[in-house]
Amino acid sequence: MVSVTGLLVVALVLAPIAPSLAGAVPVPATGADRSAATRPSTAPSGLPASAPARPVASDRNTTEYLALDRSLETSRFGVATLDVGGSVSADGARTRSAYQTSWLREAFAAAGDNDTERRAVVLDGADRIDARIATLERRSDTALTRYNAGEITTQAYLRELAAISQAADSLRGAVSLLATYNSAAGQPVATERIATQKSRLLLLDGPVRDKLAAAMRGERDPIRVHVETTDEGVVLATIDRRGFTRRYVREASVPSARRPDGTDQFEATNDRIGAARDRFRELYPWTWSNRESTSIVAYQGEPFLYTASVYSVRVGHAHGTSRTYDLIAFLDGATRDVFREIQYKDLSRVPTIAADSNQSDGVRVSVNRTRSGGPMLVAATDEASGDPLIATVLIDGEPVGRTGTNGHRWVVAPRPTANVTVVRGDASASVTVFSDGAPTG
């Protein structure tokens, strides 16, 4: 496996430059509403201007995020739990992709030292992988179209995403093996083609989808997932309660921001890696200013994604988890926009704002929020003493779990309002809050 000659792959680990913030507590509003407008696509010196940027939206005093750039088709919740049908579907899809790896390994071994046959196996393997990826892409597109049209439920859509994700994850092994054999056979397949295969898989799997599959197999507790879609984009967000840390996990895809046949504008500069870094810094100013670790373009190793005009930027930041990198963005070289993003946040570090509270029957409910689709903290306390209460939490009438011994329950905020109820025995209290409004911090 070889990298592009003359390019330096940057993988920097920077010293912390910002202290960790305090836990989530009520924060006074600062006035103006959060701006969800896109940032201007101002090209650095020597870099051609691109089309208007896809909306990497500001979430003041915390990380920016990739938003869907067209009118929403859906904004709903689904729950993934033990699901025999979903598990069988996911396992079947994974098996069909795993077959590509097995076939490639056996066929290459059978070719022995015959260079002609080895090259033929690699070429055939590349064709097979392309065909398999295309099948998964069509399945993904069909599922989204049917979901937006109301032909399948949210649970059925999540089942499809889980199956496709498992297949894509398995197929990534075949792509890696293809790269190894391609190098051994004298590179009959262009490295750009293999890098493109890797980039196509980025839109087909992700951490939330992996959690869906695990829940359907019964390997973890059920999870509640917030799903937002447009005609071609998808955002999935959930609260991960495993272990001692409560984490907000979000993945977003905007396929139209990816133009694989376009001219790579970063490559047109004397420093394509630096140009991609500067574009990320422009789109994610808070994230960049509060970075604690950074890696540019080294994601998943050779052949590097920039060979296919895809630039990965991974950043660890002050609101992140124990992961080295808590925000991963993938920029397209032709559009200079982010088409895929993954985020992890430690909820004890996320700044919130006091939305509203109410009391009834001796129970008080308080809500701290961030934004629609972001984390929202529900607190249940005794009205008289202020002591935390273990209570059932309902969002828009749907039970979403119970508060812990600290009286808290983190949820993903629906759009645009949320009716929040806490129930303890025969007593309950409710409040309706806007999940968007004044910025956090």
Short mmCIF file of C-alpha atoms in Angstrom, two decimals:
data_model
loop_
_atom_site.label_atom_id
_atom_site.label_comp_id
_atom_site.label_asym_id
_atom_site.label_seq_id
_atom_site.Cartn_x
_atom_site.Cartn_y
_atom_site.Cartn_z
CA MET A 1 0.00 0.00 0.00
CA VAL A 2 1.39 3.39 -0.88
CA SER A 3 0.42 6.98 -0.23
CA VAL A 4 0.44 9.77 -2.74
CA THR A 5 4.01 10.86 -3.36
CA GLY A 6 5.08 14.08 -1.76
CA LEU A 7 2.12 14.46 0.62
CA LEU A 8 2.57 14.77 4.33
CA VAL A 9 -0.11 13.10 6.42
CA VAL A 10 -0.68 15.19 9.52
CA ALA A 11 -1.64 13.52 12.79
CA LEU A 12 -1.03 16.07 15.55
CA VAL A 13 -1.74 15.71 19.24
CA LEU A 14 -1.92 19.16 20.77
CA ALA A 15 -1.64 20.13 24.39
CA PRO A 16 -4.93 21.13 26.04
CA ILE A 17 -5.64 24.78 25.43
CA ALA A 18 -8.95 25.14 27.26
CA PRO A 19 -10.00 23.91 30.69
CA SER A 20 -12.84 21.43 31.04
CA LEU A 21 -16.08 23.19 31.82
CA ALA A 22 -18.31 22.59 34.77
CA GLY A 23 -21.17 20.13 34.69
CA ALA A 24 -24.52 20.94 33.15
CA VAL A 25 -26.18 23.63 35.26
CA PRO A 26 -28.65 26.41 34.43
CA VAL A 27 -26.86 29.08 32.42
CA PRO A 28 -28.29 32.58 31.89
CA ALA A 29 -29.38 33.40 28.37
CA THR A 30 -27.23 35.89 26.54
CA GLY A 31 -29.99 37.44 24.48
CA ALA A 32 -30.13 36.86 20.73
CA ASP A 33 -31.37 33.61 19.32
CA ARG A 34 -28.85 31.08 18.11
CA SER A 35 -28.07 31.57 14.45
CA ALA A 36 -28.58 28.49 12.30
CA ALA A 37 -27.41 30.26 9.16
CA THR A 38 -24.57 28.80 7.16
CA ARG A 39 -21.16 30.36 7.40
CA PRO A 40 -19.94 32.27 4.35
CA SER A 41 -17.87 30.21 1.98
CA THR A 42 -14.86 32.50 1.97
CA ALA A 43 -12.00 30.80 0.23
CA PRO A 44 -8.50 31.22 1.67
CA SER A 45 -5.94 32.95 -0.50
CA GLY A 46 -5.27 30.96 -3.64
CA LEU A 47 -8.30 28.71 -3.18
CA PRO A 48 -11.14 28.87 -5.73
CA ALA A 49 -14.53 29.86 -4.35
CA SER A 50 -17.06 27.06 -4.06
CA ALA A 51 -20.83 26.89 -4.05
CA PRO A 52 -22.58 28.14 -0.90
CA ALA A 53 -21.58 26.12 2.13
CA ARG A 54 -23.71 23.36 3.57
CA PRO A 55 -25.05 24.38 6.97
CA VAL A 56 -22.55 23.70 9.70
CA ALA A 57 -24.62 25.46 12.35
CA SER A 58 -23.40 27.33 15.39
CA ASP A 59 -24.33 26.09 18.86
CA ARG A 60 -22.80 28.85 20.96
CA ASN A 61 -20.27 27.88 23.63
CA THR A 62 -20.05 24.32 22.37
CA THR A 63 -19.26 22.46 19.16
CA GLU A 64 -20.81 23.41 15.85
CA TYR A 65 -22.78 20.67 14.08
CA LEU A 66 -23.75 19.55 10.59
CA ALA A 67 -27.43 20.37 10.03
CA LEU A 68 -29.70 19.18 7.26
CA ASP A 69 -29.72 21.76 4.51
CA ARG A 70 -33.25 21.35 3.15
CA SER A 71 -36.76 21.34 4.52
CA LEU A 72 -37.20 18.48 6.96
CA GLU A 73 -39.31 15.58 5.82
CA THR A 74 -39.44 13.92 9.24
CA SER A 75 -38.42 14.58 12.85
CA ARG A 76 -39.41 11.62 15.01
CA PHE A 77 -38.26 9.18 17.65
CA GLY A 78 -37.83 5.43 17.43
CA VAL A 79 -36.88 2.82 19.99
CA ALA A 80 -34.59 -0.10 19.22
CA THR A 81 -34.99 -3.11 21.47
CA LEU A 82 -34.59 -6.87 21.18
CA ASP A 83 -35.85 -7.60 17.68
CA VAL A 84 -35.43 -11.07 16.22
CA GLY A 85 -36.39 -9.93 12.73
CA GLY A 86 -34.06 -6.94 12.88
CA SER A 87 -31.22 -9.07 14.21
CA VAL A 88 -31.66 -11.68 11.50
CA SER A 89 -31.75 -8.97 8.83
CA ALA A 90 -28.57 -7.35 10.15
CA ASP A 91 -26.75 -10.67 10.49
CA GLY A 92 -27.76 -11.68 6.98
CA ALA A 93 -26.52 -8.42 5.51
CA ARG A 94 -23.24 -8.74 7.40
CA THR A 95 -22.79 -12.32 6.20
CA ARG A 96 -23.30 -11.35 2.55
CA SER A 97 -20.64 -8.66 2.89
CA ALA A 98 -18.28 -10.94 4.81
CA TYR A 99 -18.48 -13.35 1.86
CA GLN A 100 -16.61 -10.77 -0.24
CA THR A 101 -13.68 -10.95 2.16
CA SER A 102 -13.70 -14.74 2.21
CA TRP A 103 -13.90 -14.99 -1.57
CA LEU A 104 -11.08 -12.51 -2.06
CA ARG A 105 -8.79 -14.26 0.42
CA GLU A 106 -9.39 -17.71 -1.06
CA ALA A 107 -9.14 -16.58 -4.68
CA PHE A 108 -5.88 -14.71 -4.09
CA ALA A 109 -4.37 -17.68 -2.27
CA ALA A 110 -5.41 -19.98 -5.13
CA ALA A 111 -3.61 -17.73 -7.62
CA GLY A 112 -0.32 -18.58 -5.92
CA ASP A 113 2.68 -16.85 -7.51
CA ASN A 114 1.00 -16.35 -10.89
CA ASP A 115 1.11 -12.58 -11.30
CA THR A 116 -1.46 -12.54 -14.08
CA GLU A 117 -3.98 -14.48 -12.04
CA ARG A 118 -3.30 -12.41 -8.93
CA ARG A 119 -3.96 -9.20 -10.85
CA ALA A 120 -7.15 -10.69 -12.30
CA VAL A 121 -8.36 -11.62 -8.80
CA VAL A 122 -7.72 -8.09 -7.53
CA LEU A 123 -9.57 -6.54 -10.47
CA ASP A 124 -12.48 -8.93 -10.02
CA GLY A 125 -12.49 -8.24 -6.28
CA ALA A 126 -12.70 -4.49 -6.89
CA ASP A 127 -15.66 -5.01 -9.22
CA ARG A 128 -17.41 -7.22 -6.68
CA ILE A 129 -16.93 -4.69 -3.89
CA ASP A 130 -18.19 -1.84 -6.07
CA ALA A 131 -21.29 -3.87 -6.89
CA ARG A 132 -21.91 -4.70 -3.24
CA ILE A 133 -21.54 -1.06 -2.17
CA ALA A 134 -23.95 -0.02 -4.93
CA THR A 135 -26.48 -2.56 -3.65
CA LEU A 136 -26.24 -1.13 -0.12
CA GLU A 137 -26.54 2.43 -1.44
CA ARG A 138 -29.71 1.54 -3.33
CA ARG A 139 -31.13 -0.18 -0.27
CA SER A 140 -30.36 2.91 1.83
CA ASP A 141 -31.94 5.27 -0.70
CA THR A 142 -35.04 3.10 -1.00
CA ALA A 143 -35.48 2.91 2.77
CA LEU A 144 -35.21 6.71 3.10
CA THR A 145 -37.68 7.31 0.28
CA ARG A 146 -40.20 4.89 1.75
CA TYR A 147 -39.76 6.32 5.24
CA ASN A 148 -40.29 9.91 4.08
CA ALA A 149 -43.38 8.79 2.15
CA GLY A 150 -44.84 7.20 5.29
CA GLU A 151 -44.69 3.69 3.82
CA ILE A 152 -42.62 2.29 6.69
CA THR A 153 -42.50 3.11 10.39
CA THR A 154 -39.59 4.68 12.24
CA GLN A 155 -38.80 1.32 13.81
CA ALA A 156 -38.73 -0.36 10.38
CA TYR A 157 -36.47 2.40 9.05
CA LEU A 158 -34.08 2.00 11.98
CA ARG A 159 -34.05 -1.75 11.35
CA GLU A 160 -32.97 -1.12 7.76
CA LEU A 161 -30.26 1.33 8.83
CA ALA A 162 -28.91 -1.20 11.32
CA ALA A 163 -28.76 -3.95 8.70
CA ILE A 164 -27.07 -1.72 6.13
CA SER A 165 -24.58 -0.50 8.73
CA GLN A 166 -23.58 -4.04 9.70
CA ALA A 167 -23.09 -4.94 6.05
CA ALA A 168 -21.01 -1.83 5.39
CA ASP A 169 -18.86 -2.42 8.45
CA SER A 170 -18.17 -5.98 7.32
CA LEU A 171 -17.44 -4.85 3.77
CA ARG A 172 -14.81 -2.44 5.08
CA GLY A 173 -12.70 -5.50 5.87
CA ALA A 174 -12.91 -6.59 2.24
CA VAL A 175 -11.79 -3.15 1.08
CA SER A 176 -8.81 -3.26 3.45
CA LEU A 177 -7.85 -6.72 2.17
CA LEU A 178 -8.23 -5.53 -1.42
CA ALA A 179 -5.76 -2.71 -0.72
CA THR A 180 -3.25 -5.20 0.66
CA TYR A 181 -3.55 -7.58 -2.28
CA ASN A 182 -3.54 -4.70 -4.75
CA SER A 183 -0.17 -3.60 -3.44
CA ALA A 184 1.17 -7.17 -3.58
CA ALA A 185 -0.03 -7.59 -7.19
CA GLY A 186 1.56 -4.40 -8.48
CA GLN A 187 -1.49 -2.16 -8.10
CA PRO A 188 -3.69 -3.18 -11.02
CA VAL A 189 -6.45 -1.16 -9.32
CA ALA A 190 -5.95 2.59 -8.90
CA THR A 191 -5.56 3.58 -5.24
CA GLU A 192 -8.10 6.34 -5.88
CA ARG A 193 -10.72 3.70 -6.65
CA ILE A 194 -10.10 1.90 -3.36
CA ALA A 195 -10.14 5.19 -1.45
CA THR A 196 -13.46 6.00 -3.14
CA GLN A 197 -14.87 2.69 -1.94
CA LYS A 198 -13.87 3.62 1.60
CA SER A 199 -15.49 7.04 1.24
CA ARG A 200 -18.77 5.54 0.00
CA LEU A 201 -18.97 3.33 3.07
CA LEU A 202 -18.77 6.40 5.32
CA LEU A 203 -22.40 7.23 4.50
CA LEU A 204 -23.64 3.72 5.24
CA ASP A 205 -22.57 3.06 8.83
CA GLY A 206 -21.94 4.92 12.05
CA PRO A 207 -21.91 4.72 15.86
CA VAL A 208 -25.65 5.26 16.38
CA ARG A 209 -26.44 2.58 13.79
CA ASP A 210 -24.05 0.21 15.54
CA LYS A 211 -25.93 0.79 18.81
CA LEU A 212 -29.20 0.08 17.03
CA ALA A 213 -27.88 -3.27 15.83
CA ALA A 214 -26.56 -4.15 19.31
CA ALA A 215 -29.93 -3.33 20.89
CA MET A 216 -31.78 -5.45 18.32
CA ARG A 217 -29.48 -8.38 19.09
CA GLY A 218 -30.20 -7.93 22.81
CA GLU A 219 -26.55 -7.06 23.52
CA ARG A 220 -27.47 -3.78 25.19
CA ASP A 221 -30.46 -2.04 26.75
CA PRO A 222 -33.07 -0.55 24.39
CA ILE A 223 -32.14 2.87 23.05
CA ARG A 224 -34.30 5.78 21.95
CA VAL A 225 -33.08 7.48 18.78
CA HIS A 226 -34.04 10.86 17.37
CA VAL A 227 -34.38 10.66 13.58
CA GLU A 228 -34.42 13.66 11.26
CA THR A 229 -34.50 13.30 7.49
CA THR A 230 -34.73 15.31 4.31
CA ASP A 231 -35.13 13.87 0.84
CA GLU A 232 -31.48 12.75 0.95
CA GLY A 233 -30.01 13.58 4.37
CA VAL A 234 -30.23 11.80 7.73
CA VAL A 235 -29.40 12.74 11.32
CA LEU A 236 -29.48 10.18 14.14
CA ALA A 237 -28.94 11.14 17.79
CA THR A 238 -29.19 9.25 21.05
CA ILE A 239 -28.14 9.24 24.70
CA ASP A 240 -25.68 6.45 25.49
CA ARG A 241 -26.15 5.34 29.10
CA ARG A 242 -23.64 2.51 29.21
CA GLY A 243 -20.91 2.77 31.83
CA PHE A 244 -20.50 5.65 34.25
CA THR A 245 -20.52 8.44 31.65
CA ARG A 246 -23.69 9.66 29.97
CA ARG A 247 -22.85 10.52 26.38
CA TYR A 248 -24.67 12.29 23.59
CA VAL A 249 -23.91 10.57 20.28
CA ARG A 250 -24.89 12.07 16.94
CA GLU A 251 -24.21 11.24 13.31
CA ALA A 252 -25.24 13.35 10.32
CA SER A 253 -25.07 12.74 6.57
CA VAL A 254 -25.64 15.20 3.73
CA PRO A 255 -24.77 13.20 0.58
CA SER A 256 -25.39 16.12 -1.79
CA ALA A 257 -22.35 17.86 -0.29
CA ARG A 258 -20.19 15.09 -1.77
CA ARG A 259 -19.20 15.48 -5.43
CA PRO A 260 -16.71 12.70 -6.21
CA ASP A 261 -16.37 13.65 -9.88
CA GLY A 262 -15.68 17.32 -9.16
CA THR A 263 -12.35 19.13 -9.14
CA ASP A 264 -10.58 18.94 -5.80
CA GLN A 265 -10.19 22.59 -4.76
CA PHE A 266 -7.92 21.75 -1.84
CA GLU A 267 -5.54 19.99 -4.22
CA ALA A 268 -5.38 23.16 -6.30
CA THR A 269 -3.43 24.84 -3.48
CA ASN A 270 0.20 24.28 -2.61
CA ASP A 271 -0.90 22.67 0.67
CA ARG A 272 -4.05 20.58 0.31
CA ILE A 273 -3.88 19.34 3.92
CA GLY A 274 -3.48 22.86 5.26
CA ALA A 275 -6.33 24.10 3.06
CA ALA A 276 -8.65 21.41 4.42
CA ARG A 277 -7.60 22.27 7.97
CA ASP A 278 -8.30 25.96 7.37
CA ARG A 279 -11.72 25.18 5.93
CA PHE A 280 -12.57 23.12 9.01
CA ARG A 281 -11.40 25.97 11.24
CA GLU A 282 -13.68 28.31 9.31
CA LEU A 283 -16.71 26.04 9.69
CA TYR A 284 -16.04 24.98 13.30
CA PRO A 285 -14.51 28.01 15.09
CA TRP A 286 -15.50 27.05 18.66
CA THR A 287 -14.39 23.47 18.15
CA TRP A 288 -11.04 24.54 16.75
CA SER A 289 -10.44 27.13 19.49
CA ASN A 290 -11.20 24.56 22.20
CA ARG A 291 -9.39 21.61 20.66
CA GLU A 292 -7.33 19.31 22.84
CA SER A 293 -6.16 16.87 20.16
CA THR A 294 -6.29 16.96 16.37
CA SER A 295 -5.69 14.56 13.49
CA ILE A 296 -5.88 15.63 9.86
CA VAL A 297 -6.56 13.14 7.01
CA ALA A 298 -5.11 10.06 8.76
CA TYR A 299 -8.51 8.38 9.29
CA GLN A 300 -8.55 4.64 8.49
CA GLY A 301 -5.03 4.60 7.06
CA GLU A 302 -3.91 3.87 3.50
CA PRO A 303 -5.08 4.37 0.88
CA PHE A 304 -5.91 7.68 2.48
CA LEU A 305 -9.28 9.19 1.82
CA TYR A 306 -7.78 12.37 0.36
CA THR A 307 -6.80 10.24 -2.62
CA ALA A 308 -10.54 10.31 -3.37
CA SER A 309 -10.86 14.02 -2.49
CA VAL A 310 -12.21 13.35 1.01
CA TYR A 311 -10.53 15.03 3.97
CA SER A 312 -11.08 13.81 7.51
CA VAL A 313 -10.59 16.11 10.49
CA ARG A 314 -10.78 14.61 13.98
CA VAL A 315 -10.81 16.82 17.07
CA GLY A 316 -10.90 16.17 20.79
CA HIS A 317 -12.41 19.11 22.69
CA ALA A 318 -13.43 20.46 26.10
CA HIS A 319 -16.97 19.04 25.96
CA GLY A 320 -15.91 15.65 24.71
CA THR A 321 -15.71 12.21 26.25
CA SER A 322 -12.69 10.11 27.12
CA ARG A 323 -12.24 9.38 23.41
CA THR A 324 -9.17 10.87 21.78
CA TYR A 325 -11.34 12.42 19.08
CA ASP A 326 -14.92 13.52 19.82
CA LEU A 327 -15.83 15.26 16.57
CA ILE A 328 -15.07 13.71 13.20
CA ALA A 329 -15.89 15.67 10.05
CA PHE A 330 -15.41 14.62 6.44
CA LEU A 331 -15.01 17.41 3.89
CA ASP A 332 -15.40 16.98 0.15
CA GLY A 333 -12.59 18.51 -1.89
CA ALA A 334 -14.86 19.66 -4.73
CA THR A 335 -17.56 21.38 -2.65
CA ARG A 336 -15.31 22.19 0.34
CA ASP A 337 -18.28 21.24 2.50
CA VAL A 338 -18.87 18.68 5.22
CA PHE A 339 -20.92 15.71 4.01
CA ARG A 340 -20.49 13.41 7.00
CA GLU A 341 -20.04 14.16 10.70
CA ILE A 342 -19.90 12.16 13.94
CA GLN A 343 -19.98 13.67 17.43
CA TYR A 344 -19.61 12.40 20.99
CA LYS A 345 -20.23 14.61 24.03
CA ASP A 346 -19.86 14.06 27.77
CA LEU A 347 -23.18 15.30 29.15
CA SER A 348 -21.58 16.40 32.42
CA ARG A 349 -19.64 18.97 30.38
CA VAL A 350 -22.33 20.22 28.00
CA PRO A 351 -23.54 23.77 28.78
CA THR A 352 -27.31 24.11 29.04
CA ILE A 353 -29.80 26.86 29.71
CA ALA A 354 -32.72 26.74 32.14
CA ALA A 355 -35.79 26.39 29.91
CA ASP A 356 -38.68 26.28 32.40
CA SER A 357 -40.06 24.52 35.45
CA ASN A 358 -43.39 23.77 37.10
CA GLN A 359 -44.69 22.08 40.22
CA SER A 360 -47.82 20.13 41.08
CA ASP A 361 -48.84 17.56 43.70
CA GLY A 362 -45.64 18.18 45.63
CA VAL A 363 -43.45 17.33 42.60
CA ARG A 364 -41.33 19.83 40.68
CA VAL A 365 -40.11 19.32 37.13
CA SER A 366 -37.27 21.41 35.69
CA VAL A 367 -35.86 21.34 32.17
CA ASN A 368 -32.45 22.51 30.95
CA ARG A 369 -32.02 22.50 27.20
CA THR A 370 -29.56 23.07 24.39
CA ARG A 371 -31.40 22.96 21.02
CA SER A 372 -33.76 20.80 18.99
CA GLY A 373 -32.11 17.45 18.44
CA GLY A 374 -29.58 18.21 21.15
CA PRO A 375 -29.38 16.91 24.73
CA MET A 376 -32.02 18.05 27.22
CA LEU A 377 -31.86 17.51 30.99
CA VAL A 378 -35.04 16.73 32.94
CA ALA A 379 -34.90 17.02 36.73
CA ALA A 380 -37.51 15.78 39.22
CA THR A 381 -37.39 17.13 42.79
CA ASP A 382 -39.54 17.31 45.90
CA GLU A 383 -41.36 20.65 45.78
CA ALA A 384 -40.89 21.32 49.49
CA SER A 385 -37.43 19.99 50.26
CA GLY A 386 -35.77 20.19 46.85
CA ASP A 387 -34.52 16.62 47.23
CA PRO A 388 -34.12 14.63 44.00
CA LEU A 389 -36.84 12.14 43.14
CA ILE A 390 -36.80 8.90 41.19
CA ALA A 391 -39.66 9.41 38.75
CA THR A 392 -40.88 8.29 35.34
CA VAL A 393 -40.23 10.81 32.56
CA LEU A 394 -42.64 11.30 29.66
CA ILE A 395 -41.88 13.38 26.59
CA ASP A 396 -44.99 14.36 24.64
CA GLY A 397 -46.84 11.61 26.47
CA GLU A 398 -44.31 8.85 25.69
CA PRO A 399 -42.45 7.22 28.62
CA VAL A 400 -38.71 7.55 27.98
CA GLY A 401 -37.27 6.17 31.22
CA ARG A 402 -36.77 7.05 34.86
CA THR A 403 -34.63 9.61 36.62
CA GLY A 404 -31.69 8.31 38.60
CA THR A 405 -30.94 8.81 42.27
CA ASN A 406 -29.83 12.35 41.41
CA GLY A 407 -33.30 13.05 39.98
CA HIS A 408 -31.91 13.57 36.44
CA ARG A 409 -32.75 12.06 33.07
CA TRP A 410 -31.03 13.13 29.86
CA VAL A 411 -33.07 12.90 26.66
CA VAL A 412 -32.78 14.16 23.09
CA ALA A 413 -34.96 17.24 22.62
CA PRO A 414 -37.77 16.98 20.05
CA ARG A 415 -38.54 19.74 17.56
CA PRO A 416 -39.73 22.45 18.17
CA THR A 417 -41.41 22.04 21.57
CA ALA A 418 -41.52 19.36 24.23
CA ASN A 419 -44.19 18.59 26.79
CA VAL A 420 -42.23 17.15 29.70
CA THR A 421 -43.94 15.24 32.51
CA VAL A 422 -42.50 13.53 35.57
CA VAL A 423 -44.64 11.00 37.43
CA ARG A 424 -44.04 9.64 40.92
CA GLY A 425 -46.80 7.43 42.21
CA ASP A 426 -50.07 9.33 41.91
CA ALA A 427 -48.30 12.69 41.67
CA SER A 428 -47.11 14.35 38.49
CA ALA A 429 -45.92 17.69 37.15
CA SER A 430 -45.68 18.90 33.55
CA VAL A 431 -44.14 21.75 31.64
CA THR A 432 -43.97 22.65 27.94
CA VAL A 433 -40.69 24.11 26.70
CA PHE A 434 -39.26 25.30 23.42
CA SER A 435 -36.24 23.17 22.59
CA ASP A 436 -34.73 26.07 20.60
CA GLY A 437 -34.38 29.71 21.53
CA ALA A 438 -31.68 31.73 23.23
CA PRO A 439 -28.20 30.28 22.79
CA THR A 440 -26.53 28.19 25.46
CA GLY A 441 -23.80 29.97 27.36
#
